[in-house]
Amino acid sequence: MRINGTAYRTIWPAADGRGVEIIDQTRLPHDFVTVTLRSLTDAATAIRDMWVRGAPLIGATAAYGMALAANADAGDAALAAAYQTLHATRPTAINLKWALDEMMACLKPLAVSARVEAAYGRAAAICDEDAAMNAALGEHGAAIIADLHRRKGERINLLTHCNAGWLATVDWGTALAPVYKAVEAGIPIHVWVDETRPRNQGASLTARELNWHGVPHTVIADNTGGHLMQHGLVDLCIVGTDRTTRNGDVCNKIGTYLKALAAHDNGVPFYVGLPSPTIDWTVADGVREIPIEQRSPREQSHIFGKGPDGTVVEVQVIPDGSQAVNYGFDVTPARLITGLITERGVCAASPEGLKRMFPDRG
């Protein structure tokens, strides 16, 4: 995708061939800053502290984290320790474990002397595969938007929650890939952007992306979506997911479940965009089986913003002495989901739908 006319991915090899460049997403939307990861510790910090976030990008960063670890020590014990270090950084997004398993499957059969080059090669391939899957997903989602536009004959109003765009993946995005593909095809579209408290990833990241790409959009408070749907101002919703069960339940940023309930009550189609590595074939019941990350209460009690002098500052928004809790995700049951948009096409959010779409998986 492009930033001020320059094409970027969200993660790419450094010029020296051993470090890895990322965009520090904690500095967005006001500052565009890149960081070079040079060690396993750097990669683990980037994932844990959300310099990178979004399930596909977490997986890609973990893959490169294994390559950075191998560059220091490619022995069996060191790789096993690196796997555990990276796996412990974020508990909810299944792409993290998927990427780590892919790296270990690639490296373990090899002689230690061959592992470093293989590690960097497999990490790069995981990034290329993610970009290709999301581009294909975008085409399938754009077809849904195009069909709505043909029937409506007017601009399409789409609501999304959190950030499931280019910044959450290696390239294109999941929920936003259909938007970018639809815009490329000349379909008029406007995006309602949930601010997505507590980290404001909609207001700071989704809005930043759409602004860069010239896509009309409006940032709204998280509680506004239901009102807009009641008044016919939302044509469809598309969100992303950090983990999808084999039964079609979807775990995504906290607040997604409430949007799905409002969409269901108002007859608004509710789609989820996901590349297949986001499917956890080992889990059936998302509500009971997916671990829900609880992050620092400070993300709820404090907020960052730009002051009148242009300085970015952190301020406290709750009273001294009040407690805060910060659940990172919730689970939307499959019954509330119109369809799952994948790189292979659109399927029902059900065991049968997923099995038909991915007969070679699970």
XYZ file of C-alpha atoms in Angstrom:
362
model
C 0.000 0.000 0.000
C 1.078 3.631 -0.418
C 2.035 6.324 2.061
C 2.423 9.709 0.413
C 3.028 7.980 -2.905
C 5.598 5.464 -1.622
C 4.728 1.756 -1.541
C 5.230 0.046 1.813
C 4.543 -3.256 3.427
C 4.253 -3.324 7.198
C 7.334 -5.531 7.627
C 10.357 -5.961 5.354
C 14.032 -7.033 5.490
C 16.565 -4.391 6.505
C 19.253 -3.367 4.058
C 21.837 -5.538 5.831
C 19.775 -8.670 5.127
C 19.606 -9.683 8.790
C 17.585 -7.012 10.586
C 13.853 -6.539 10.010
C 12.081 -3.201 9.525
C 8.614 -2.493 10.933
C 6.342 0.509 11.363
C 5.948 1.447 15.036
C 2.166 1.566 15.135
C 2.117 3.024 18.649
C 3.334 6.288 17.068
C 0.461 6.515 14.600
C -1.550 8.435 13.507
C 0.540 11.517 14.198
C 4.078 10.225 13.529
C 5.328 7.742 10.934
C 8.325 5.972 12.483
C 10.104 2.795 11.394
C 12.076 0.553 13.746
C 14.725 -2.075 13.015
C 14.380 -5.375 14.882
C 17.746 -7.089 15.354
C 17.119 -9.784 17.960
C 14.590 -12.220 19.364
C 14.038 -9.793 22.247
C 13.264 -6.981 19.808
C 10.673 -9.101 17.988
C 9.033 -10.246 21.216
C 8.838 -6.658 22.476
C 7.361 -5.461 19.174
C 4.554 -8.029 19.426
C 3.904 -7.746 23.158
C 3.941 -3.932 23.261
C 1.918 -3.659 20.029
C 4.437 -1.909 17.834
C 2.923 -4.457 15.459
C -0.580 -5.852 15.868
C -3.267 -7.620 13.901
C -3.237 -11.409 13.730
C -1.522 -11.801 10.313
C 1.187 -9.227 11.078
C 1.797 -10.757 14.504
C 2.388 -14.072 12.750
C 4.746 -12.530 10.192
C 6.712 -10.761 12.922
C 6.962 -13.978 14.918
C 8.315 -15.745 11.828
C 11.025 -13.141 11.458
C 11.582 -13.333 15.214
C 12.519 -16.991 14.755
C 14.906 -15.986 11.959
C 16.526 -13.373 14.206
C 16.853 -15.989 16.932
C 18.425 -18.476 14.504
C 20.897 -15.829 13.388
C 22.186 -15.726 16.980
C 21.947 -19.477 17.717
C 20.312 -22.012 15.415
C 20.654 -24.979 17.739
C 17.669 -27.054 18.809
C 17.548 -25.718 22.372
C 17.832 -22.099 21.260
C 15.062 -22.465 18.687
C 12.791 -24.169 21.222
C 13.391 -21.343 23.687
C 12.718 -18.743 20.987
C 9.448 -20.478 20.127
C 8.309 -20.292 23.751
C 9.375 -16.662 24.142
C 7.434 -15.552 21.079
C 4.423 -17.749 21.799
C 4.015 -16.113 25.213
C 3.764 -12.566 23.831
C 0.041 -12.555 22.863
C -2.434 -15.338 23.787
C -5.419 -14.757 21.498
C -4.266 -14.446 17.877
C -3.842 -17.953 16.430
C -1.641 -16.736 13.543
C 1.158 -16.383 16.085
C 1.236 -20.106 16.853
C 0.605 -20.986 13.209
C 3.653 -19.018 12.044
C 5.861 -20.421 14.796
C 4.808 -23.966 13.897
C 5.549 -23.252 10.226
C 9.028 -22.031 11.106
C 9.807 -25.018 13.314
C 8.549 -27.466 10.682
C 10.900 -25.815 8.202
C 13.966 -25.625 10.447
C 14.002 -28.737 12.629
C 14.780 -31.248 9.830
C 17.741 -29.173 8.618
C 21.355 -29.231 9.692
C 22.157 -26.370 12.056
C 24.443 -24.834 9.431
C 21.530 -24.516 6.971
C 18.960 -23.088 9.338
C 19.733 -19.366 9.241
C 19.234 -18.890 5.522
C 16.207 -21.193 5.575
C 14.678 -19.215 8.441
C 14.925 -15.896 6.622
C 13.621 -17.515 3.452
C 10.590 -19.083 5.127
C 9.761 -15.852 7.003
C 9.865 -13.919 3.728
C 7.631 -16.549 2.109
C 5.100 -16.290 4.947
C 4.939 -12.540 4.305
C 4.457 -13.037 0.557
C 1.765 -15.642 1.174
C -0.094 -13.312 3.531
C -0.077 -10.487 0.990
C -1.347 -12.813 -1.745
C -4.099 -14.285 0.442
C -5.340 -10.859 1.467
C -5.332 -9.597 -2.115
C -7.489 -12.591 -3.127
C -9.726 -12.090 -0.087
C -10.151 -8.490 -1.158
C -11.388 -9.515 -4.597
C -14.039 -11.806 -3.103
C -15.161 -9.127 -0.661
C -15.219 -6.449 -3.345
C -17.646 -8.622 -5.317
C -20.067 -8.422 -2.372
C -19.728 -4.631 -2.307
C -20.183 -4.418 -6.082
C -23.365 -6.483 -5.916
C -24.771 -4.207 -3.204
C -23.888 -1.178 -5.308
C -25.655 -2.582 -8.362
C -28.806 -3.157 -6.324
C -28.662 0.106 -4.387
C -27.439 2.377 -7.179
C -25.844 4.721 -4.659
C -22.728 5.063 -2.560
C -22.117 2.117 -0.231
C -21.806 2.858 3.481
C -19.697 0.234 5.236
C -19.013 -0.011 8.958
C -15.840 -1.563 10.361
C -14.507 -2.067 13.874
C -10.902 -1.800 15.098
C -8.200 -1.972 12.424
C -8.213 -4.912 10.025
C -6.529 -3.108 7.184
C -3.075 -3.017 5.675
C -1.544 -2.143 9.060
C -2.896 -5.366 10.596
C -1.366 -7.571 7.893
C 1.690 -7.647 5.657
C -0.282 -5.953 2.869
C -3.877 -5.163 1.764
C -5.598 -6.074 5.047
C -8.531 -8.355 5.785
C -11.696 -6.339 6.440
C -10.349 -3.377 4.465
C -8.947 -5.336 1.514
C -12.458 -5.466 -0.048
C -12.737 -1.694 0.442
C -9.444 -1.006 -1.332
C -10.316 -3.395 -4.167
C -13.784 -1.832 -4.519
C -12.300 1.662 -4.657
C -9.844 0.481 -7.331
C -12.857 -0.769 -9.324
C -14.490 2.665 -9.142
C -17.252 1.792 -6.664
C -18.228 4.793 -4.515
C -17.813 3.850 -0.878
C -17.823 5.556 2.496
C -16.548 3.887 5.671
C -17.917 4.384 9.168
C -14.868 3.916 11.404
C -15.497 2.861 15.003
C -13.002 4.649 17.240
C -12.473 1.282 19.007
C -11.600 2.014 22.587
C -9.556 1.440 24.602
C -6.574 1.786 22.228
C -8.497 3.731 19.553
C -7.194 1.503 16.778
C -10.028 2.550 14.505
C -9.555 6.278 15.049
C -5.761 6.138 14.945
C -5.022 3.338 12.450
C -8.033 2.669 10.217
C -8.685 6.384 9.763
C -4.975 6.944 9.060
C -4.992 4.243 6.346
C -8.159 5.496 4.700
C -6.820 9.032 4.797
C -3.583 7.954 3.106
C -5.552 6.179 0.401
C -8.161 8.873 -0.150
C -11.140 6.730 0.904
C -14.064 8.805 2.276
C -14.654 7.937 5.914
C -16.078 9.231 9.183
C -14.833 8.321 12.659
C -17.652 7.539 15.099
C -17.898 6.723 18.779
C -18.117 2.990 19.419
C -21.742 3.237 20.558
C -22.964 4.992 17.395
C -23.196 1.993 15.054
C -26.548 0.709 16.266
C -28.153 4.122 15.784
C -26.782 4.358 12.245
C -28.123 0.896 11.416
C -31.587 1.740 12.764
C -31.719 4.699 10.384
C -30.570 2.851 7.280
C -27.148 4.478 7.171
C -25.127 1.241 7.118
C -25.297 -1.091 4.107
C -22.967 -3.754 5.486
C -20.366 -4.430 8.140
C -17.000 -6.074 7.558
C -14.634 -6.800 10.443
C -11.493 -8.854 10.896
C -10.698 -11.656 13.309
C -7.807 -12.832 15.457
C -9.099 -16.393 15.700
C -12.003 -18.210 14.059
C -13.170 -21.600 15.291
C -13.955 -24.585 13.097
C -17.641 -23.934 13.884
C -17.478 -20.352 12.588
C -17.333 -18.370 15.850
C -15.156 -15.275 15.485
C -12.899 -13.704 18.089
C -12.088 -10.068 17.358
C -11.387 -6.782 19.097
C -13.676 -6.101 22.072
C -16.961 -4.569 20.913
C -17.317 -6.645 17.749
C -20.030 -8.801 19.347
C -22.162 -5.733 20.053
C -21.885 -4.597 16.423
C -22.953 -8.050 15.253
C -25.993 -7.960 17.545
C -27.015 -4.544 16.214
C -26.512 -5.680 12.619
C -28.585 -8.828 13.201
C -31.402 -6.831 14.772
C -31.494 -4.393 11.840
C -31.003 -6.833 8.974
C -27.575 -5.454 8.060
C -25.195 -8.027 6.503
C -22.281 -8.755 8.834
C -19.173 -10.264 7.190
C -15.793 -11.263 8.551
C -12.616 -11.125 6.448
C -9.981 -13.721 7.272
C -7.028 -15.458 5.635
C -7.109 -19.186 6.389
C -4.203 -19.199 8.915
C -6.598 -17.339 11.232
C -8.805 -20.438 11.492
C -8.127 -22.566 14.577
C -9.266 -26.038 13.567
C -8.654 -27.350 17.104
C -11.324 -25.155 18.715
C -15.101 -25.565 18.356
C -16.685 -23.212 20.926
C -15.153 -19.761 20.771
C -16.847 -18.395 23.896
C -15.588 -21.189 26.123
C -12.310 -22.215 24.494
C -10.538 -19.104 23.186
C -8.327 -17.383 25.778
C -9.268 -13.698 26.027
C -6.303 -11.429 26.588
C -6.526 -8.948 29.444
C -4.147 -6.084 28.844
C -2.916 -3.326 31.137
C -5.728 -1.270 32.721
C -3.676 1.789 31.807
C -4.818 1.400 28.197
C -8.348 2.013 29.506
C -7.560 4.688 32.082
C -5.251 6.785 29.891
C -5.323 8.013 26.313
C -2.829 9.563 23.898
C -3.559 12.650 21.832
C -1.962 15.649 20.110
C -1.964 18.877 22.082
C -2.387 22.404 20.687
C 1.383 22.736 20.261
C 1.576 19.492 18.252
C 3.107 17.471 21.076
C 1.675 13.978 21.580
C 0.840 13.498 25.259
C -0.783 10.876 27.459
C -3.615 11.955 29.757
C -5.652 10.180 32.432
C -9.395 9.999 31.726
C -10.740 8.326 34.889
C -10.677 9.618 38.488
C -7.859 8.830 40.870
C -8.828 5.769 42.880
C -11.120 4.242 40.239
C -10.310 0.784 38.896
C -10.236 -0.193 35.211
C -10.305 -3.520 33.404
C -9.152 -4.086 29.833
C -10.459 -7.147 27.988
C -8.861 -7.161 24.547
C -11.334 -9.342 22.619
C -14.821 -10.797 22.531
C -16.386 -13.664 20.598
C -19.162 -13.264 18.025
C -21.197 -16.482 17.655
C -21.447 -17.922 14.161
C -25.231 -17.465 14.104
C -24.749 -13.674 13.871
C -22.360 -13.799 10.896
C -23.617 -13.497 7.316
C -20.483 -14.989 5.792
C -16.730 -15.492 6.092
C -14.664 -13.868 3.334
C -11.517 -15.929 2.717
C -8.838 -16.124 0.049
C -10.764 -18.999 -1.538
C -14.161 -17.315 -1.564
C -17.100 -16.589 0.733
C -18.557 -19.336 2.901
C -21.100 -19.760 5.657
C -19.877 -19.339 9.224
C -20.528 -22.984 10.046
C -18.656 -26.297 10.239
C -20.145 -27.313 6.879
C -19.276 -23.999 5.226
C -15.669 -24.079 6.390
C -15.215 -27.733 5.471
C -16.528 -27.114 1.955
C -14.192 -24.147 1.535
C -11.171 -25.906 3.065
C -11.565 -29.668 2.522
C -7.785 -30.028 2.848
C -7.642 -28.453 6.313
C -8.859 -29.246 9.778
